[in-house]
PDB file of C-alpha atoms in Angstrom:
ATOM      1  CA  UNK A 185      17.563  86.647  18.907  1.00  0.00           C
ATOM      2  CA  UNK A 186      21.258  86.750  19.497  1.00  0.00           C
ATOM      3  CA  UNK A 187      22.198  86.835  23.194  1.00  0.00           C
ATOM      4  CA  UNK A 188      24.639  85.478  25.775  1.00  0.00           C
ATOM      5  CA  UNK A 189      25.117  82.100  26.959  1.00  0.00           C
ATOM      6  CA  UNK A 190      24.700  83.864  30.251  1.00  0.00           C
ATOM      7  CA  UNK A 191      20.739  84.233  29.960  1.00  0.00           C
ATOM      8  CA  UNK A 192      20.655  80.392  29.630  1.00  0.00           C
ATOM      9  CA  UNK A 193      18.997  77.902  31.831  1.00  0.00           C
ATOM     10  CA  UNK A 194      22.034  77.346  34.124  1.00  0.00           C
ATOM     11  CA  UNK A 195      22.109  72.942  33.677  1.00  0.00           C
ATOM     12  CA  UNK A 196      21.973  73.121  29.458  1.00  0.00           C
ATOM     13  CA  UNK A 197      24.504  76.297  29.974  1.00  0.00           C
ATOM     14  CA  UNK A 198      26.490  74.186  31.628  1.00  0.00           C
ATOM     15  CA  UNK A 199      26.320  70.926  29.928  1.00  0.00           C
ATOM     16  CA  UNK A 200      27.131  72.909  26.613  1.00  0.00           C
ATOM     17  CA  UNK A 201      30.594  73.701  28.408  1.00  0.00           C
ATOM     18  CA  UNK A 202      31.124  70.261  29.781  1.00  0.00           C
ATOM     19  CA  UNK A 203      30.286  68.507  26.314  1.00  0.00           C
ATOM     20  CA  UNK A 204      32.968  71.638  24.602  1.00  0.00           C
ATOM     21  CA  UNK A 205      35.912  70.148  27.218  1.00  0.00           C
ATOM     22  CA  UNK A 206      34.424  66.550  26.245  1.00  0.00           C
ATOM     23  CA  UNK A 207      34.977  67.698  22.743  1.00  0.00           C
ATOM     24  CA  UNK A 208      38.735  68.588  22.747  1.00  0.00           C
ATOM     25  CA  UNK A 209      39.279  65.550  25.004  1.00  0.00           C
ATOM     26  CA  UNK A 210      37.721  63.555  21.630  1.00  0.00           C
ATOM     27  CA  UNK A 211      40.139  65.649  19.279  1.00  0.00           C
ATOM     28  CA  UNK A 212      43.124  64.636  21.510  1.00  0.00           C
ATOM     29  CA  UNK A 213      41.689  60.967  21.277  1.00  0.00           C
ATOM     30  CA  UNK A 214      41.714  60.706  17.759  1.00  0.00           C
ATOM     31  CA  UNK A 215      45.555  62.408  17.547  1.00  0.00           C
ATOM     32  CA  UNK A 216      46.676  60.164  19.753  1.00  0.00           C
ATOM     33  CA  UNK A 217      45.031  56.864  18.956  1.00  0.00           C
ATOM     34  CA  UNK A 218      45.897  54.460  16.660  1.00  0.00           C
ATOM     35  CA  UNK A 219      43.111  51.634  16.711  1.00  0.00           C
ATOM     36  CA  UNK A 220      40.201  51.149  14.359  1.00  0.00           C
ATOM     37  CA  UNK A 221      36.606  50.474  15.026  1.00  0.00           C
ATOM     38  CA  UNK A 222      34.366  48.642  12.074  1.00  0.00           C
ATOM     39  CA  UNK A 223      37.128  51.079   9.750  1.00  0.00           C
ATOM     40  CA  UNK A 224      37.138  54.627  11.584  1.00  0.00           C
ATOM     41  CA  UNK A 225      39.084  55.960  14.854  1.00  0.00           C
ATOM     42  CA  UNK A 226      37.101  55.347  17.917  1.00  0.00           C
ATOM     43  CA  UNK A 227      36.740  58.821  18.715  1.00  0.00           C
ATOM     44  CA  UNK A 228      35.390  60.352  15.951  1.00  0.00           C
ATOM     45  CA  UNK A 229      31.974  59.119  16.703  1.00  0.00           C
ATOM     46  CA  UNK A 230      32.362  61.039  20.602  1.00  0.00           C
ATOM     47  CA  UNK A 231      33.770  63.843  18.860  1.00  0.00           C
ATOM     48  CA  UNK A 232      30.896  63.907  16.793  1.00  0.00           C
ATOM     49  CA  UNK A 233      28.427  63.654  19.220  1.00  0.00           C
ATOM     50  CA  UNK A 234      29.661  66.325  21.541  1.00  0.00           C
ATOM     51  CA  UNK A 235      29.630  68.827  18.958  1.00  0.00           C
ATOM     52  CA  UNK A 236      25.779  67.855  18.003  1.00  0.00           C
ATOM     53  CA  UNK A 237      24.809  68.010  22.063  1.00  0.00           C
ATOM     54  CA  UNK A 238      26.358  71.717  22.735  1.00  0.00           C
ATOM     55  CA  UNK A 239      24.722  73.016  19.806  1.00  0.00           C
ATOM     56  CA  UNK A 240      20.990  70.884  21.154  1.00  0.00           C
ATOM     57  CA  UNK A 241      21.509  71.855  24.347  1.00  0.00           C
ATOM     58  CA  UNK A 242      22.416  75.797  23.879  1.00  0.00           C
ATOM     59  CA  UNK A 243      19.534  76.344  21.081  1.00  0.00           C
ATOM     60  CA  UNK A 244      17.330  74.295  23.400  1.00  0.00           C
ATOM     61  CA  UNK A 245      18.368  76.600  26.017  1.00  0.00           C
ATOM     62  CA  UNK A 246      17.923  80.106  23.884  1.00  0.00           C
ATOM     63  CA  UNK A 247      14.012  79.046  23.182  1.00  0.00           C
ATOM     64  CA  UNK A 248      13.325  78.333  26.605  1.00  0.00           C
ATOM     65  CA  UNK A 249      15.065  82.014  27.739  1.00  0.00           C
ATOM     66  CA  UNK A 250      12.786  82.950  25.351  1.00  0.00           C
ATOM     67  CA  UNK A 251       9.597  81.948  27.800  1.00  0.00           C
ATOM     68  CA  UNK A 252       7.256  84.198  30.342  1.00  0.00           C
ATOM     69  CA  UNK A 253       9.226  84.282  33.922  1.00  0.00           C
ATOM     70  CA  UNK A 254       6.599  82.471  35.266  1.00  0.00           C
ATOM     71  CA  UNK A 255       7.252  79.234  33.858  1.00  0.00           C
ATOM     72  CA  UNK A 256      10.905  79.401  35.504  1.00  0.00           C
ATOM     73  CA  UNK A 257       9.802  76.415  37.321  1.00  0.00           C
ATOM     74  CA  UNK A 258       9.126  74.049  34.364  1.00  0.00           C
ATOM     75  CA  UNK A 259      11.612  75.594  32.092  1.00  0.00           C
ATOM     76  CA  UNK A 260      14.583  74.504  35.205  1.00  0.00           C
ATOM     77  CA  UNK A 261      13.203  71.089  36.092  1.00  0.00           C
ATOM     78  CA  UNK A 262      13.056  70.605  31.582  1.00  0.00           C
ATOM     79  CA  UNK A 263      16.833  72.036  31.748  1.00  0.00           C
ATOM     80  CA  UNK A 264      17.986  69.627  34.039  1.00  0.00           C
ATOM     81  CA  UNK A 265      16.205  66.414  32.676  1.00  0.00           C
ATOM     82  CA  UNK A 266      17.570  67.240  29.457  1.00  0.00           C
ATOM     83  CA  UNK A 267      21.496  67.759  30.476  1.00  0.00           C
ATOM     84  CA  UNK A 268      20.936  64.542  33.063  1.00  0.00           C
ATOM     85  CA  UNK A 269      20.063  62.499  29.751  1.00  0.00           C
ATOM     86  CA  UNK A 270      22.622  64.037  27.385  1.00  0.00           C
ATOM     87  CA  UNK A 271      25.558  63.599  29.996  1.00  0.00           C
ATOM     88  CA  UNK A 272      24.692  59.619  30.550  1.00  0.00           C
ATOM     89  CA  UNK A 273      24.449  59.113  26.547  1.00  0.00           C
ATOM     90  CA  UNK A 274      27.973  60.887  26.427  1.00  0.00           C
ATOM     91  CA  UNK A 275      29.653  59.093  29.393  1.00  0.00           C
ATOM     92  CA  UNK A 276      28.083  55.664  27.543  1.00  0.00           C
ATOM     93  CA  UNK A 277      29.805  56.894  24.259  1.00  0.00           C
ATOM     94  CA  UNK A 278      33.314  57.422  25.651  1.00  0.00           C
ATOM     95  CA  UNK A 279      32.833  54.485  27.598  1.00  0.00           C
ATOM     96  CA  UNK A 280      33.075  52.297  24.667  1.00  0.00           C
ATOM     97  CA  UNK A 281      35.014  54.609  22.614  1.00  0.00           C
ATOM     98  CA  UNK A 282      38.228  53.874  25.244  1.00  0.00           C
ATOM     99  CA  UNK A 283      36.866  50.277  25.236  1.00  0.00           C
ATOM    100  CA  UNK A 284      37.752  50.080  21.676  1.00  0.00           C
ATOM    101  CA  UNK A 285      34.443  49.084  20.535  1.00  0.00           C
ATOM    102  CA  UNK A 286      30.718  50.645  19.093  1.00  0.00           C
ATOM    103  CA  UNK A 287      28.670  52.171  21.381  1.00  0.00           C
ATOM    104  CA  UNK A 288      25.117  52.044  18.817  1.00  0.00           C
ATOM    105  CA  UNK A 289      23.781  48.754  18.629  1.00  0.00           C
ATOM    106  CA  UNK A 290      26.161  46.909  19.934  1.00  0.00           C
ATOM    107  CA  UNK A 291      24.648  43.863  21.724  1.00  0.00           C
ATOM    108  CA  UNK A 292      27.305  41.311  21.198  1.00  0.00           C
ATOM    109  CA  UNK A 293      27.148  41.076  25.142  1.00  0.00           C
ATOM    110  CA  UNK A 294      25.551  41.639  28.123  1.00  0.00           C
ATOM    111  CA  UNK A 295      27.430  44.414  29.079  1.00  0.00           C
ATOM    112  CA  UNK A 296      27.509  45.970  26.081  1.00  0.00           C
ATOM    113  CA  UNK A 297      23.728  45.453  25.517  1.00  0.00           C
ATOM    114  CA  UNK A 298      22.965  47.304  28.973  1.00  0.00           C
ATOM    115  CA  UNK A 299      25.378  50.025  27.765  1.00  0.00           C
ATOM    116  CA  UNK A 300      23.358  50.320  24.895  1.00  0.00           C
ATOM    117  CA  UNK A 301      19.755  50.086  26.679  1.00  0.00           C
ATOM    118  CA  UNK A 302      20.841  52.680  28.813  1.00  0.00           C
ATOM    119  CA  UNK A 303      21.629  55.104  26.050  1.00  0.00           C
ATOM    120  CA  UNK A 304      18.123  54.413  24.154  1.00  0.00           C
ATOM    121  CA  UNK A 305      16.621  54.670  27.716  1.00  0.00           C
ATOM    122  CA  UNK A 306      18.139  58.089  27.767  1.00  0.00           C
ATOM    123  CA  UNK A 307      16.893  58.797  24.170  1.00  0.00           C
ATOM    124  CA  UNK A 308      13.172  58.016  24.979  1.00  0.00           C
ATOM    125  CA  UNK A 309      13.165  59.956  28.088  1.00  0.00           C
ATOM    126  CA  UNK A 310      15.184  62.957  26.213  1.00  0.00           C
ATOM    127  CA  UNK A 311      11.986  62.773  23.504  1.00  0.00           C
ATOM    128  CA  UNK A 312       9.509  62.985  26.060  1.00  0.00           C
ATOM    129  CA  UNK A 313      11.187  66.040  27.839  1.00  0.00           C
ATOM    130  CA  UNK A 314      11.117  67.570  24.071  1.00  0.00           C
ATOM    131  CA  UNK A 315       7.322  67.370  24.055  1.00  0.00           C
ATOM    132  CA  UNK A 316       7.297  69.310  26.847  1.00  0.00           C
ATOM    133  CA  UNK A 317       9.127  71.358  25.495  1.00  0.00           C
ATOM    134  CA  UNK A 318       6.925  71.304  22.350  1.00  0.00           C
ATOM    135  CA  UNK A 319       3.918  72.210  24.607  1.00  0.00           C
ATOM    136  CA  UNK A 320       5.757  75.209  26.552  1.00  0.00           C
ATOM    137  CA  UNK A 321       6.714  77.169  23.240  1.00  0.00           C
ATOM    138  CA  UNK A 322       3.481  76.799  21.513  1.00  0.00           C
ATOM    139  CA  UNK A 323       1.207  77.733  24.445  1.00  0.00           C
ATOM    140  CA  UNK A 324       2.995  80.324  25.505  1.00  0.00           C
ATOM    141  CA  UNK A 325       3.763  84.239  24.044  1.00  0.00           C
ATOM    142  CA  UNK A 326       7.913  84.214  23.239  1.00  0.00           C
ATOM    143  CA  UNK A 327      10.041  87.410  23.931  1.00  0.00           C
ATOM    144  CA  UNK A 328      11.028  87.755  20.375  1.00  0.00           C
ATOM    145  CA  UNK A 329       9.564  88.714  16.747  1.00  0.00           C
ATOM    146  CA  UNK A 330       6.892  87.139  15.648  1.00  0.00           C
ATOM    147  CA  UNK A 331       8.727  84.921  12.769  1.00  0.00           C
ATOM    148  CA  UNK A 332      11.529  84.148  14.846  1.00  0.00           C
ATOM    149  CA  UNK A 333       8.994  82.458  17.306  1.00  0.00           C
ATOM    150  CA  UNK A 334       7.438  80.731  15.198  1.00  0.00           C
ATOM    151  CA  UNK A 335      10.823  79.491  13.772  1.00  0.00           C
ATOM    152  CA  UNK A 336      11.147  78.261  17.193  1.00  0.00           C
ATOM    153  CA  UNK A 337       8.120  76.641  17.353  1.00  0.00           C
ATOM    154  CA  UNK A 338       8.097  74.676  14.189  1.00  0.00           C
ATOM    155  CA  UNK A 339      11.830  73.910  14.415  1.00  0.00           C
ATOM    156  CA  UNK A 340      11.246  72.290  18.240  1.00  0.00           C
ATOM    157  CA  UNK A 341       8.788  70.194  15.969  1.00  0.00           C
ATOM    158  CA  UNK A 342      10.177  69.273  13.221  1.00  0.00           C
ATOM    159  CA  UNK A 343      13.828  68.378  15.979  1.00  0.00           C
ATOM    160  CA  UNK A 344      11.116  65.535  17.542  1.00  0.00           C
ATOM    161  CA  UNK A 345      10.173  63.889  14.270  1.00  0.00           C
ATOM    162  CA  UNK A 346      13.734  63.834  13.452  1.00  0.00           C
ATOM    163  CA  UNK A 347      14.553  62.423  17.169  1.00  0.00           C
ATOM    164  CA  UNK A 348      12.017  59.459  16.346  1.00  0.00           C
ATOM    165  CA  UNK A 349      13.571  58.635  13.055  1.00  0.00           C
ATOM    166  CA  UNK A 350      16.908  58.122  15.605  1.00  0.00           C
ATOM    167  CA  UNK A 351      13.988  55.719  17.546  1.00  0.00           C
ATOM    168  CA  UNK A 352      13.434  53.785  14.478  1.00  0.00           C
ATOM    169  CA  UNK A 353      17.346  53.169  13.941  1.00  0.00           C
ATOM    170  CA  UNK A 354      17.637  52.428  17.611  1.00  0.00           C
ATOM    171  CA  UNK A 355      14.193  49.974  16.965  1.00  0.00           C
ATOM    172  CA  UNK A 356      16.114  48.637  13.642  1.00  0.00           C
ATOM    173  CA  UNK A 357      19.806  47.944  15.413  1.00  0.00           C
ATOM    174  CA  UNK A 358      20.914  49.595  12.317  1.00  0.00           C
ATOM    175  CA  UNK A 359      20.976  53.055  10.593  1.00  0.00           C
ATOM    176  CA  UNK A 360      21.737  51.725   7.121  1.00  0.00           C
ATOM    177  CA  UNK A 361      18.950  50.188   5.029  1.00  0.00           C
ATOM    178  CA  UNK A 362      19.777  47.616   2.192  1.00  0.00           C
ATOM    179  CA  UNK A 363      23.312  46.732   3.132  1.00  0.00           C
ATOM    180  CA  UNK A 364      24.629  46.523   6.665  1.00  0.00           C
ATOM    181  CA  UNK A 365      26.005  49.677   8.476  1.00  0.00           C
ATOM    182  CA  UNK A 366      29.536  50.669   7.588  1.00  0.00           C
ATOM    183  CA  UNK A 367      31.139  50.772   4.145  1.00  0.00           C
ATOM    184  CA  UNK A 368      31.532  54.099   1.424  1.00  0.00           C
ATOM    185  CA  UNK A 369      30.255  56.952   2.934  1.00  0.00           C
ATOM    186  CA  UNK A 370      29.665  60.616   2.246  1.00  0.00           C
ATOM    187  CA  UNK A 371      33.095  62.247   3.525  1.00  0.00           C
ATOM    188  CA  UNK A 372      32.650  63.632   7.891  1.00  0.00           C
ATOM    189  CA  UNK A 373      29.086  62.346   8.204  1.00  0.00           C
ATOM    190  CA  UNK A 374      30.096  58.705   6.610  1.00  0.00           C
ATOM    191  CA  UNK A 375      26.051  58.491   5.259  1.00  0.00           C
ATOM    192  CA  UNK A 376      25.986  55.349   2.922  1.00  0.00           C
ATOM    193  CA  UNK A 377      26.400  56.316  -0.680  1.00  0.00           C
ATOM    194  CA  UNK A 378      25.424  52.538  -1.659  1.00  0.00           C
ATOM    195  CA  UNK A 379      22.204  52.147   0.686  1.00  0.00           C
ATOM    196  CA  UNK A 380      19.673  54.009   2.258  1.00  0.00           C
ATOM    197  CA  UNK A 381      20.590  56.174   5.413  1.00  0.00           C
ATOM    198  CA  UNK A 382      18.387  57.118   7.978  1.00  0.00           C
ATOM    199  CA  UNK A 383      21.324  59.194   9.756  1.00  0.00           C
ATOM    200  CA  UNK A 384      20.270  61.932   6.807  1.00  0.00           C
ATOM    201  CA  UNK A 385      16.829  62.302   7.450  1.00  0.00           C
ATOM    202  CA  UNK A 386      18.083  61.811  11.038  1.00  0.00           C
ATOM    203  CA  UNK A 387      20.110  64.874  11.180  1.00  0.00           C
ATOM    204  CA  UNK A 388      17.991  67.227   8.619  1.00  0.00           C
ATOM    205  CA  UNK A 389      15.329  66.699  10.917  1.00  0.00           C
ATOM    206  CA  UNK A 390      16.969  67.419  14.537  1.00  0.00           C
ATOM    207  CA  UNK A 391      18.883  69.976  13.284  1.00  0.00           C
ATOM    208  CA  UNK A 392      15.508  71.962  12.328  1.00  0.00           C
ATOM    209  CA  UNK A 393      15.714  73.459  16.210  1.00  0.00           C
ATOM    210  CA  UNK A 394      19.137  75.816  14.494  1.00  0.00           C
ATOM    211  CA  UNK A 395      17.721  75.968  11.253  1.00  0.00           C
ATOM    212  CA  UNK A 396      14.217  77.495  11.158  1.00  0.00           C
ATOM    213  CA  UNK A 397      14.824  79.781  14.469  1.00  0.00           C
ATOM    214  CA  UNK A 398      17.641  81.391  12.597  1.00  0.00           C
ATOM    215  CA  UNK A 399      15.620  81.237   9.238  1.00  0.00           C
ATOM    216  CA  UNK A 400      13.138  83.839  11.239  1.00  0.00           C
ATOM    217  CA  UNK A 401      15.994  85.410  12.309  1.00  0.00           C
ATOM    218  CA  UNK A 402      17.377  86.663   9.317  1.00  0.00           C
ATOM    219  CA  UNK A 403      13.712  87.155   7.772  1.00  0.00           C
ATOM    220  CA  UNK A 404      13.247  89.783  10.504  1.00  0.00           C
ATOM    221  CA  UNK A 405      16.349  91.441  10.492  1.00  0.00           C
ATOM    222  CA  UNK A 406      16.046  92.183   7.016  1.00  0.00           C
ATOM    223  CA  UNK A 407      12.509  93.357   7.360  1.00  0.00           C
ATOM    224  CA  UNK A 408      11.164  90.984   5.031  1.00  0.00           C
ATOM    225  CA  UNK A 409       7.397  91.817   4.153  1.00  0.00           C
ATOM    226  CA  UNK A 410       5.358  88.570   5.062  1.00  0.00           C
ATOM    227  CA  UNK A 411       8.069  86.936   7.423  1.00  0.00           C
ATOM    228  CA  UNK A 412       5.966  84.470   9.289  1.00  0.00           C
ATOM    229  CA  UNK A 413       4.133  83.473   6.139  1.00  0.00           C
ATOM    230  CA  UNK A 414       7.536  83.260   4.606  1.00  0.00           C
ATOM    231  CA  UNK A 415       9.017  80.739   7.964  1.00  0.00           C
ATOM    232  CA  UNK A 416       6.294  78.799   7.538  1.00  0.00           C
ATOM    233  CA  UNK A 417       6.861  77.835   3.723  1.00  0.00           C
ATOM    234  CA  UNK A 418      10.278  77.713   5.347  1.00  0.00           C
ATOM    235  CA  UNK A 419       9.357  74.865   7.386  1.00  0.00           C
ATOM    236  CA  UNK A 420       7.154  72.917   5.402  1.00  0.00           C
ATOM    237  CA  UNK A 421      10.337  72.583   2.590  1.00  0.00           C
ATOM    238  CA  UNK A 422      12.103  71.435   5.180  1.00  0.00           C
ATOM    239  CA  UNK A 423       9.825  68.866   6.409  1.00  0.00           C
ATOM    240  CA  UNK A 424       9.312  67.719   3.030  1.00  0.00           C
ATOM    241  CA  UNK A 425      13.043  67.372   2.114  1.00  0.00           C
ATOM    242  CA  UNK A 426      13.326  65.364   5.678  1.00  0.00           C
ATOM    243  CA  UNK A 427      10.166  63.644   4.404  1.00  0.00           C
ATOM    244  CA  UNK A 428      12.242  62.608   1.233  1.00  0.00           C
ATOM    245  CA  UNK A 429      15.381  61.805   2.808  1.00  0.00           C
ATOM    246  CA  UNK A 430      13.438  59.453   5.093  1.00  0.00           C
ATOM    247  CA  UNK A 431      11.706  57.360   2.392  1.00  0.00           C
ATOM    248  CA  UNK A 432      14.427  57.169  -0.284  1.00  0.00           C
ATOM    249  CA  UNK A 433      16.212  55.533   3.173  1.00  0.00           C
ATOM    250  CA  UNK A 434      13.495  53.652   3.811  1.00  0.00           C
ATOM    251  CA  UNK A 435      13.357  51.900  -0.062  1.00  0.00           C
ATOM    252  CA  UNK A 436      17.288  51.049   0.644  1.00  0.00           C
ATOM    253  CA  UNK A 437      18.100  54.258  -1.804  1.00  0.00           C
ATOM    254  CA  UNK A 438      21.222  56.189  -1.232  1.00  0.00           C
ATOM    255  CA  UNK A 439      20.124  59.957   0.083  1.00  0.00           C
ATOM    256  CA  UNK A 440      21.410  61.902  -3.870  1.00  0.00           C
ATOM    257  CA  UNK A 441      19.965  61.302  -7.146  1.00  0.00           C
TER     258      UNK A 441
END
């Protein structure tokens, strides 16, 4: 499974790096300044988000290295739809992180309503280049074990659902159900620990594409009798814990017991 960033589709290879520079330019951002936005430094929120797209973009990359030769074509035009959308969400998000204001759902004007249609514009088209995705890795043999594709497989799944829980937030103009966003928050993430969150489900969900490829991984490597069967239980706890997460949200009920 393991193998270097070399054997990636050259445009998510690339974006990884760009969004890894992107990244320390956030980390400087927040050292350096002062202001607030609804509570938190404005750059947290790029910092964030740069860190989530290298780690898309590079697993995203490793399943599609993964593919016969003869879908080079479709696997490069994919690659480069993919780091076209992630790089115009990320220039939007530093955009209004040096304008001192919130980049998600922020349509207290018309500029920063287009900044913000343009991002979910880059979202939808980002989801549809996923289910592409979704139909190259199950149609297709993968050069690796059996569990570790179908870790793959499932995982690019489960990622979309989770992608169209971020939909619903964008459809919402809010990621916090029963209160309004901001407030007490789990400590990094800032999920509400007074309301429903979708961000949890959200994130469980998306971050499926890491989780169930190297689930297979490890099953393998340890020669584990019954690895695919075990993936597959694998995935459907997963789903069902992102299944949880998404209705205690949806009830307006914090994401713990």
């Amino acid at each position: 499974m393991l193998t270097s960033l070399s054997t990636l589709p050259t445009a998510l290879r690339v974006t990884g790096w760009l969004h890894v520079g992107l990244l320390a330019l956030a980390l400087v951002g927040v050292l350096v300044d002062t202001r607030l936005v609804t509570g938190l430094n404005p750059w947290i929120k790029p910092a964030k988000f740069c860190l989530s797209i290298v780690l898309y973009v590079w697993s995203l990359g490793l399943l599609l290295s993964w593919l016969p030769a003869a879908l080079a074509g479709q696997v490069r035009w994919l690659s480069w739809g993919v780091a076209l959308t992630m790089l115009v969400e990320t220039g939007c998000i530093f955009l209004q992180a040096a304008r001192g204001t919130t980049s998600h759902y922020n349509v207290s004007s018309a500029f920063n309503g287009a900044v913000f249609g343009l991002m979910g514009l880059m979202i939808f088209f980002n989801t549809l280049l996923n289910l592409w995705a979704v139909a190259l890795v199950w149609g297709q043999p993968m050069a690796v074990a059996p569990a570790v594709a179908w870790g793959a497989r499932l995982g690019l799944v489960v990622f979309v659902v989770g992608a169209l829980v971020g939909g619903a937030m964008i459809s919402r103009g809010a990621h916090t159900v029963g209160a309004s966003d901001g407030g007490p928050g789990l400590p990094l993430v800032g999920w509400s620990t007074r309301a429903g969150d979708l961000r949890a489900a959200h994130f469980l969900g998306m971050h499926a594409l890491q989780g169930l490829p190297l689930v297979g991984w490890g099953l393998t490597r340890a020669a584990v009798p019954g690895a695919v069967l075990l993936l597959v239980c694998t995935a459907a706890g997963w789903v069902a814990v992102t299944g949880l997460l998404l209705v205690r949200a949806l009830n307006g009920r914090a994401m713990y017991f």
